[in-house]
mmCIF file of C-alpha atoms and ligand atoms in Angstrom:
data_model
loop_
_atom_site.group_PDB
_atom_site.id
_atom_site.type_symbol
_atom_site.label_atom_id
_atom_site.label_comp_id
_atom_site.label_asym_id
_atom_site.label_seq_id
_atom_site.Cartn_x
_atom_site.Cartn_y
_atom_site.Cartn_z
ATOM 1 C CA MET A 20 264.955 160.753 -24.681
ATOM 2 C CA ASP A 21 264.199 162.399 -21.289
ATOM 3 C CA TYR A 22 267.367 163.614 -19.646
ATOM 4 C CA ALA A 23 267.993 163.151 -15.915
ATOM 5 C CA ASN A 24 271.554 164.473 -15.756
ATOM 6 C CA ILE A 25 271.793 167.137 -18.419
ATOM 7 C CA ILE A 26 269.795 170.216 -19.399
ATOM 8 C CA PHE A 27 269.526 170.985 -23.091
ATOM 9 C CA ALA A 28 268.186 174.272 -24.435
ATOM 10 C CA VAL A 29 268.278 176.008 -27.808
ATOM 11 C CA GLU A 30 267.931 179.765 -28.132
ATOM 12 C CA GLU A 31 268.597 181.852 -31.222
ATOM 13 C CA ARG A 32 270.552 179.097 -32.955
ATOM 14 C CA VAL A 33 272.804 178.442 -29.976
ATOM 15 C CA ALA A 34 272.391 175.182 -28.057
ATOM 16 C CA THR A 35 273.427 175.074 -24.408
ATOM 17 C CA LEU A 36 274.169 171.703 -22.877
ATOM 18 C CA THR A 37 274.533 171.829 -19.084
ATOM 19 C CA ILE A 38 275.791 168.849 -17.113
ATOM 20 C CA ASN A 39 273.409 168.872 -14.171
ATOM 21 C CA ARG A 40 274.695 166.852 -11.231
ATOM 22 C CA PRO A 41 275.913 169.693 -8.993
ATOM 23 C CA ASP A 42 275.866 167.555 -5.816
ATOM 24 C CA ARG A 43 278.467 165.283 -7.553
ATOM 25 C CA LEU A 44 280.300 168.288 -9.041
ATOM 26 C CA ASN A 45 278.850 167.202 -12.407
ATOM 27 C CA ALA A 46 280.902 164.002 -12.468
ATOM 28 C CA LEU A 47 280.329 161.879 -15.559
ATOM 29 C CA ASN A 48 278.678 158.546 -14.893
ATOM 30 C CA PRO A 49 277.658 156.114 -17.645
ATOM 31 C CA GLN A 50 274.090 157.480 -17.815
ATOM 32 C CA THR A 51 275.324 161.061 -18.194
ATOM 33 C CA MET A 52 277.656 159.987 -21.003
ATOM 34 C CA GLU A 53 274.752 158.224 -22.705
ATOM 35 C CA GLU A 54 272.602 161.361 -22.402
ATOM 36 C CA ILE A 55 275.373 163.578 -23.779
ATOM 37 C CA GLY A 56 275.766 161.129 -26.680
ATOM 38 C CA ASP A 57 272.037 161.269 -27.409
ATOM 39 C CA CYS A 58 272.130 165.060 -27.231
ATOM 40 C CA ILE A 59 274.979 165.248 -29.756
ATOM 41 C CA GLY A 60 272.806 163.192 -32.117
ATOM 42 C CA ALA A 61 269.962 165.710 -31.658
ATOM 43 C CA ILE A 62 272.339 168.630 -32.298
ATOM 44 C CA HIS A 63 273.738 166.945 -35.407
ATOM 45 C CA GLY A 64 270.242 166.451 -36.799
ATOM 46 C CA ASN A 65 269.155 170.063 -36.247
ATOM 47 C CA ARG A 66 270.337 172.405 -39.008
ATOM 48 C CA GLU A 67 269.043 175.431 -37.106
ATOM 49 C CA ILE A 68 271.714 175.015 -34.423
ATOM 50 C CA ARG A 69 274.884 176.895 -35.361
ATOM 51 C CA CYS A 70 276.929 176.745 -32.172
ATOM 52 C CA VAL A 71 276.999 174.782 -28.914
ATOM 53 C CA ILE A 72 278.000 175.880 -25.426
ATOM 54 C CA ILE A 73 278.739 173.146 -22.896
ATOM 55 C CA THR A 74 278.943 174.000 -19.216
ATOM 56 C CA GLY A 75 278.281 172.638 -15.716
ATOM 57 C CA SER A 76 275.528 173.324 -13.186
ATOM 58 C CA GLY A 77 276.277 175.348 -10.086
ATOM 59 C CA ASP A 78 279.153 177.690 -9.374
ATOM 60 C CA LYS A 79 281.792 175.172 -8.331
ATOM 61 C CA ALA A 80 282.436 172.747 -11.141
ATOM 62 C CA PHE A 81 282.387 172.338 -14.882
ATOM 63 C CA ILE A 82 282.938 168.570 -14.580
ATOM 64 C CA ALA A 83 284.975 167.005 -11.733
ATOM 65 C CA GLY A 84 285.842 164.001 -13.869
ATOM 66 C CA ALA A 85 284.439 160.565 -14.418
ATOM 67 C CA ASP A 86 282.235 159.413 -11.539
ATOM 68 C CA ILE A 87 284.526 157.648 -9.070
ATOM 69 C CA THR A 88 281.535 156.142 -7.220
ATOM 70 C CA ALA A 89 280.499 154.429 -10.442
ATOM 71 C CA MET A 90 284.064 153.439 -11.388
ATOM 72 C CA VAL A 91 285.136 151.972 -8.063
ATOM 73 C CA THR A 92 283.211 148.741 -8.653
ATOM 74 C CA MET A 93 283.874 148.528 -12.405
ATOM 75 C CA SER A 94 285.826 145.582 -13.723
ATOM 76 C CA GLY A 95 288.529 146.169 -16.312
ATOM 77 C CA PHE A 96 286.135 145.171 -19.066
ATOM 78 C CA GLU A 97 283.390 147.486 -17.767
ATOM 79 C CA GLU A 98 285.889 150.350 -17.581
ATOM 80 C CA LYS A 99 287.016 149.584 -21.124
ATOM 81 C CA ALA A 100 283.416 149.903 -22.307
ATOM 82 C CA PHE A 101 282.968 153.140 -20.301
ATOM 83 C CA ALA A 102 286.200 154.583 -21.728
ATOM 84 C CA ALA A 103 285.108 153.563 -25.239
ATOM 85 C CA THR A 104 281.819 155.428 -24.750
ATOM 86 C CA GLY A 105 283.703 158.456 -23.436
ATOM 87 C CA LEU A 106 286.127 158.441 -26.356
ATOM 88 C CA ASP A 107 283.260 158.096 -28.813
ATOM 89 C CA VAL A 108 281.235 160.918 -27.248
ATOM 90 C CA LEU A 109 284.219 163.279 -27.209
ATOM 91 C CA ARG A 110 285.132 162.395 -30.791
ATOM 92 C CA ARG A 111 281.571 163.121 -31.874
ATOM 93 C CA PHE A 112 281.819 166.547 -30.196
ATOM 94 C CA GLU A 113 285.029 167.184 -32.064
ATOM 95 C CA GLN A 114 283.431 166.149 -35.336
ATOM 96 C CA LEU A 115 280.211 168.153 -35.040
ATOM 97 C CA PRO A 116 279.977 170.391 -38.113
ATOM 98 C CA ILE A 117 279.484 173.445 -35.875
ATOM 99 C CA PRO A 118 281.745 175.054 -33.266
ATOM 100 C CA VAL A 119 281.528 173.966 -29.633
ATOM 101 C CA ILE A 120 282.534 176.279 -26.779
ATOM 102 C CA ALA A 121 283.427 174.836 -23.377
ATOM 103 C CA ALA A 122 282.338 177.344 -20.717
ATOM 104 C CA VAL A 123 284.495 176.080 -17.864
ATOM 105 C CA ASN A 124 282.882 177.406 -14.693
ATOM 106 C CA GLY A 125 284.998 175.756 -11.995
ATOM 107 C CA TYR A 126 286.739 172.386 -11.646
ATOM 108 C CA ALA A 127 287.480 170.694 -14.965
ATOM 109 C CA LEU A 128 289.220 167.548 -13.797
ATOM 110 C CA GLY A 129 289.875 164.264 -15.569
ATOM 111 C CA GLY A 130 287.006 163.827 -18.038
ATOM 112 C CA GLY A 131 286.194 167.527 -17.523
ATOM 113 C CA THR A 132 289.525 168.671 -18.944
ATOM 114 C CA GLU A 133 289.293 165.904 -21.556
ATOM 115 C CA LEU A 134 285.843 167.020 -22.669
ATOM 116 C CA ALA A 135 286.988 170.646 -22.838
ATOM 117 C CA LEU A 136 289.930 169.527 -25.005
ATOM 118 C CA ALA A 137 287.459 168.053 -27.500
ATOM 119 C CA CYS A 138 285.719 171.433 -27.860
ATOM 120 C CA ASP A 139 286.702 174.087 -30.414
ATOM 121 C CA LEU A 140 287.184 176.900 -27.927
ATOM 122 C CA ILE A 141 287.644 176.946 -24.158
ATOM 123 C CA VAL A 142 286.511 179.932 -22.131
ATOM 124 C CA ALA A 143 287.107 179.799 -18.387
ATOM 125 C CA SER A 144 285.935 181.568 -15.259
ATOM 126 C CA ASP A 145 288.674 182.976 -13.048
ATOM 127 C CA ASN A 146 287.960 180.249 -10.468
ATOM 128 C CA ALA A 147 288.373 177.428 -13.027
ATOM 129 C CA ARG A 148 290.872 174.653 -12.330
ATOM 130 C CA PHE A 149 292.130 172.191 -14.921
ATOM 131 C CA GLY A 150 293.817 168.883 -14.251
ATOM 132 C CA LEU A 151 294.195 165.205 -15.046
ATOM 133 C CA PRO A 152 294.350 163.759 -11.493
ATOM 134 C CA GLU A 153 293.855 160.119 -12.551
ATOM 135 C CA ILE A 154 297.395 159.124 -11.534
ATOM 136 C CA LYS A 155 296.434 159.906 -7.913
ATOM 137 C CA LEU A 156 293.700 157.256 -8.194
ATOM 138 C CA GLY A 157 296.112 154.668 -9.542
ATOM 139 C CA ILE A 158 294.810 154.972 -13.103
ATOM 140 C CA ILE A 159 295.482 157.111 -16.194
ATOM 141 C CA PRO A 160 293.223 159.363 -18.294
ATOM 142 C CA GLY A 161 290.852 157.303 -20.422
ATOM 143 C CA PHE A 162 288.900 159.873 -22.476
ATOM 144 C CA GLY A 163 291.833 160.949 -24.653
ATOM 145 C CA GLY A 164 293.737 163.086 -22.144
ATOM 146 C CA THR A 165 297.154 161.516 -22.737
ATOM 147 C CA GLN A 166 296.777 162.291 -26.450
ATOM 148 C CA ARG A 167 294.950 165.606 -26.730
ATOM 149 C CA LEU A 168 296.697 167.441 -23.873
ATOM 150 C CA PRO A 169 300.295 167.039 -25.225
ATOM 151 C CA ARG A 170 299.062 168.048 -28.680
ATOM 152 C CA ARG A 171 297.505 171.196 -27.181
ATOM 153 C CA ILE A 172 300.049 172.424 -24.618
ATOM 154 C CA GLY A 173 303.201 170.509 -25.550
ATOM 155 C CA LEU A 174 304.898 167.439 -24.146
ATOM 156 C CA LEU A 175 306.679 168.943 -21.145
ATOM 157 C CA ARG A 176 303.698 170.712 -19.637
ATOM 158 C CA ALA A 177 301.375 167.790 -20.380
ATOM 159 C CA ARG A 178 303.773 165.276 -18.838
ATOM 160 C CA GLU A 179 304.002 167.342 -15.669
ATOM 161 C CA MET A 180 300.210 167.625 -15.395
ATOM 162 C CA ILE A 181 299.640 163.908 -16.087
ATOM 163 C CA TYR A 182 302.537 162.640 -13.928
ATOM 164 C CA THR A 183 301.766 164.856 -10.907
ATOM 165 C CA GLY A 184 297.992 164.924 -11.263
ATOM 166 C CA ASP A 185 298.149 168.506 -9.994
ATOM 167 C CA MET A 186 295.658 171.149 -11.028
ATOM 168 C CA ILE A 187 296.481 174.412 -12.786
ATOM 169 C CA ASP A 188 294.483 177.599 -12.319
ATOM 170 C CA ALA A 189 292.727 179.540 -15.070
ATOM 171 C CA GLN A 190 295.549 182.043 -15.556
ATOM 172 C CA THR A 191 298.123 179.242 -15.944
ATOM 173 C CA ALA A 192 295.795 177.472 -18.387
ATOM 174 C CA PHE A 193 295.621 180.712 -20.361
ATOM 175 C CA ASP A 194 299.419 181.059 -20.288
ATOM 176 C CA TYR A 195 299.704 177.438 -21.541
ATOM 177 C CA GLY A 196 297.398 178.171 -24.480
ATOM 178 C CA LEU A 197 294.774 175.812 -23.097
ATOM 179 C CA VAL A 198 292.027 178.435 -22.846
ATOM 180 C CA ASN A 199 291.005 181.282 -25.130
ATOM 181 C CA HIS A 200 289.744 183.714 -22.499
ATOM 182 C CA VAL A 201 289.390 184.033 -18.735
ATOM 183 C CA TYR A 202 286.502 186.069 -17.286
ATOM 184 C CA PRO A 203 285.179 186.782 -13.799
ATOM 185 C CA ALA A 204 282.822 183.916 -12.906
ATOM 186 C CA ALA A 205 279.718 186.136 -12.936
ATOM 187 C CA GLU A 206 280.454 187.206 -16.540
ATOM 188 C CA LEU A 207 281.403 183.817 -17.998
ATOM 189 C CA MET A 208 278.071 182.755 -19.513
ATOM 190 C CA ASP A 209 277.258 186.204 -20.925
ATOM 191 C CA GLU A 210 280.668 186.361 -22.579
ATOM 192 C CA CYS A 211 280.223 182.844 -23.977
ATOM 193 C CA ARG A 212 276.796 183.750 -25.365
ATOM 194 C CA VAL A 213 278.234 186.825 -27.101
ATOM 195 C CA LEU A 214 280.982 184.678 -28.635
ATOM 196 C CA ALA A 215 278.502 181.944 -29.600
ATOM 197 C CA ALA A 216 276.167 184.478 -31.238
ATOM 198 C CA LYS A 217 279.090 185.793 -33.294
ATOM 199 C CA LEU A 218 279.981 182.281 -34.494
ATOM 200 C CA ALA A 219 276.314 181.471 -35.151
ATOM 201 C CA ARG A 220 276.072 184.453 -37.541
ATOM 202 C CA GLN A 221 278.888 183.180 -39.794
ATOM 203 C CA ALA A 222 278.272 181.231 -42.996
ATOM 204 C CA PRO A 223 277.559 177.680 -41.732
ATOM 205 C CA LEU A 224 279.154 175.790 -44.619
ATOM 206 C CA ALA A 225 282.298 177.920 -44.450
ATOM 207 C CA MET A 226 282.389 177.351 -40.681
ATOM 208 C CA GLN A 227 282.032 173.602 -41.219
ATOM 209 C CA GLN A 228 284.843 173.553 -43.779
ATOM 210 C CA ALA A 229 287.096 175.707 -41.595
ATOM 211 C CA LYS A 230 286.600 173.320 -38.671
ATOM 212 C CA THR A 231 287.165 170.255 -40.834
ATOM 213 C CA ALA A 232 290.301 171.722 -42.437
ATOM 214 C CA ILE A 233 291.810 172.646 -39.070
ATOM 215 C CA ASN A 234 291.028 169.283 -37.433
ATOM 216 C CA ALA A 235 292.106 167.167 -40.404
ATOM 217 C CA GLY A 236 295.165 169.251 -41.237
ATOM 218 C CA ILE A 237 296.669 169.341 -37.767
ATOM 219 C CA GLU A 238 297.124 165.543 -37.858
ATOM 220 C CA ILE A 239 298.886 165.254 -41.228
ATOM 221 C CA ASP A 240 301.928 166.658 -43.036
ATOM 222 C CA LEU A 241 301.808 170.261 -44.252
ATOM 223 C CA ASP A 242 301.746 169.541 -48.001
ATOM 224 C CA ASN A 243 298.730 167.247 -47.708
ATOM 225 C CA ALA A 244 297.108 169.629 -45.230
ATOM 226 C CA LEU A 245 297.515 172.506 -47.685
ATOM 227 C CA ARG A 246 296.018 170.372 -50.462
ATOM 228 C CA PHE A 247 293.087 169.657 -48.131
ATOM 229 C CA GLU A 248 292.646 173.389 -47.588
ATOM 230 C CA THR A 249 292.664 174.033 -51.351
ATOM 231 C CA GLU A 250 289.910 171.428 -51.828
ATOM 232 C CA SER A 251 287.929 173.029 -49.008
ATOM 233 C CA VAL A 252 288.284 176.503 -50.506
ATOM 234 C CA GLY A 253 287.062 175.144 -53.839
ATOM 235 C CA LEU A 254 284.049 173.686 -52.094
ATOM 236 C CA VAL A 255 283.027 176.854 -50.261
ATOM 237 C CA PHE A 256 283.363 178.867 -53.484
ATOM 238 C CA THR A 257 280.437 176.820 -54.865
ATOM 239 C CA THR A 258 278.043 178.033 -52.138
ATOM 240 C CA GLU A 259 275.320 180.672 -52.328
ATOM 241 C CA ASP A 260 276.702 182.055 -49.084
ATOM 242 C CA LYS A 261 279.974 182.882 -50.858
ATOM 243 C CA LYS A 262 278.024 184.989 -53.372
ATOM 244 C CA GLU A 263 276.022 186.564 -50.556
ATOM 245 C CA GLY A 264 279.111 187.325 -48.447
ATOM 246 C CA MET A 265 281.020 189.004 -51.258
ATOM 247 C CA THR A 266 277.972 190.827 -52.661
ATOM 248 C CA ALA A 267 277.086 192.122 -49.186
ATOM 249 C CA PHE A 268 280.621 193.440 -48.779
ATOM 250 C CA LEU A 269 280.497 195.284 -52.103
ATOM 251 C CA GLU A 270 277.001 196.640 -51.306
ATOM 252 C CA LYS A 271 278.228 197.742 -47.859
ATOM 253 C CA ARG A 272 275.625 195.760 -45.914
ATOM 254 C CA GLU A 273 275.559 192.851 -43.484
ATOM 255 C CA PRO A 274 275.429 189.419 -45.198
ATOM 256 C CA ARG A 275 272.408 187.167 -44.733
ATOM 257 C CA PHE A 276 273.902 183.670 -44.738
ATOM 258 C CA ARG A 277 271.483 180.786 -45.305
ATOM 259 C CA GLY A 278 273.744 177.748 -45.136
ATOM 260 C CA VAL A 279 273.448 176.904 -48.828
HETATM 261 N N1 COA B 306 283.181 161.286 -8.856
HETATM 262 C C1 COA B 306 282.246 161.096 -7.934
HETATM 263 N N2 COA B 306 281.943 161.995 -6.978
HETATM 264 C C2 COA B 306 282.633 163.139 -6.963
HETATM 265 C C3 COA B 306 283.635 163.415 -7.909
HETATM 266 C C4 COA B 306 283.915 162.434 -8.898
HETATM 267 N N3 COA B 306 284.825 162.609 -9.853
HETATM 268 N N4 COA B 306 284.164 164.631 -7.643
HETATM 269 C C5 COA B 306 283.502 165.106 -6.569
HETATM 270 N N5 COA B 306 282.570 164.205 -6.163
HETATM 271 C C6 COA B 306 281.653 164.313 -5.030
HETATM 272 C C7 COA B 306 282.405 164.209 -3.699
HETATM 273 O O1 COA B 306 282.631 162.853 -3.384
HETATM 274 C C8 COA B 306 281.458 164.888 -2.768
HETATM 275 O O2 COA B 306 280.415 163.995 -2.440
HETATM 276 P P1 COA B 306 279.825 163.951 -0.922
HETATM 277 O O3 COA B 306 279.164 165.281 -0.752
HETATM 278 O O4 COA B 306 278.872 162.808 -0.977
HETATM 279 O O5 COA B 306 280.998 163.748 -0.016
HETATM 280 C C9 COA B 306 280.846 165.992 -3.636
HETATM 281 O O6 COA B 306 281.084 165.616 -4.995
HETATM 282 C C10 COA B 306 281.503 167.344 -3.392
HETATM 283 O O7 COA B 306 282.902 167.187 -3.560
HETATM 284 P P2 COA B 306 283.976 167.516 -2.408
HETATM 285 O O8 COA B 306 285.157 166.637 -2.615
HETATM 286 O O9 COA B 306 283.336 167.497 -1.084
HETATM 287 O O10 COA B 306 284.324 169.025 -2.789
HETATM 288 P P3 COA B 306 285.677 169.795 -2.476
HETATM 289 O O11 COA B 306 285.421 171.220 -2.777
HETATM 290 O O12 COA B 306 286.207 169.455 -1.139
HETATM 291 O O13 COA B 306 286.744 169.216 -3.566
HETATM 292 C C11 COA B 306 287.434 168.485 -5.759
HETATM 293 C C12 COA B 306 286.508 169.391 -4.940
HETATM 294 C C13 COA B 306 287.027 168.615 -7.218
HETATM 295 C C14 COA B 306 288.877 168.955 -5.587
HETATM 296 C C15 COA B 306 287.295 167.016 -5.267
HETATM 297 O O14 COA B 306 285.918 166.703 -5.235
HETATM 298 C C16 COA B 306 287.978 166.009 -6.129
HETATM 299 O O15 COA B 306 289.202 165.879 -6.066
HETATM 300 N N6 COA B 306 287.205 165.259 -6.947
HETATM 301 C C17 COA B 306 287.711 164.156 -7.714
HETATM 302 C C18 COA B 306 288.404 164.650 -8.952
HETATM 303 C C19 COA B 306 288.992 163.495 -9.746
HETATM 304 O O16 COA B 306 289.851 162.764 -9.285
HETATM 305 N N7 COA B 306 288.531 163.367 -11.006
HETATM 306 C C20 COA B 306 289.032 162.384 -11.929
HETATM 307 C C21 COA B 306 288.272 161.124 -11.863
HETATM 308 S S1 COA B 306 288.905 159.932 -12.997
#
């Protein structure tokens, strides 16, 4: 598939997906969502890719939300289909077997904050702004924001953000536990690449199991979650990479993980 609204590049096992509609502040229209969905399929099918960075084009926005120009004429049924696509795309991000880093380089509003919430880690520039402003448009978040935000930052803070539609700055997002790190804008991508390279060097099957255990466990009761972890540990102990990791430690050398 040729992409009109995203740029996709893979370098040294790290894929970078850039939403590329800077004149619309990278707003998500149906075609962009379709392209992101296709791209996730390509990432899933490529065992060489060990980490994904998602970011926005330009220096102003990560993603300024769903495309209001496209939504203004949508009927309820069309919006339902658009929201279903958005939910599906974000869920597929969440369920990729490799870590995804959101490099939030400016406004992350509506679908922008929602997409970031579906990523494993969120790293922000100091000029980043997060928010779910849908209420100001007479609607509510439709890509999972009412569900993922309270789970991430707690009910009170999420309610205030969703009810007021107001934005929070990068430092507040950090204080809320919404972002992992905040860097000066000029350093954001370099810092994200360093982090991505570190994740890409880890044992891929262990990484996959760690991600699965965290995501599955957070939704269920602790006893079942701990049982899930025990099963996962058992699984990773069967891998060649487990032997390699422990042998490398005892031989005082760097491990060479192969994903088997
Ligand atoms: N959908 C469609 N177009 C959008 C958009 C969106 N979500 N967000 C920004 N744009 C467009 C603007 O309409 C403008 O287009 P124009 O140049 O044809 O007028 C262009 O992107 C630049 O945005 P502008 O509003 O001029 O920039 P700004 O710096 O003054 O304000 C924002 C930036 C992000 C605060 C403002 O654009 C905004 O509030 N966007 C909407 C955010 C939103 O409600 N998202 C949730 C949607 S459900």
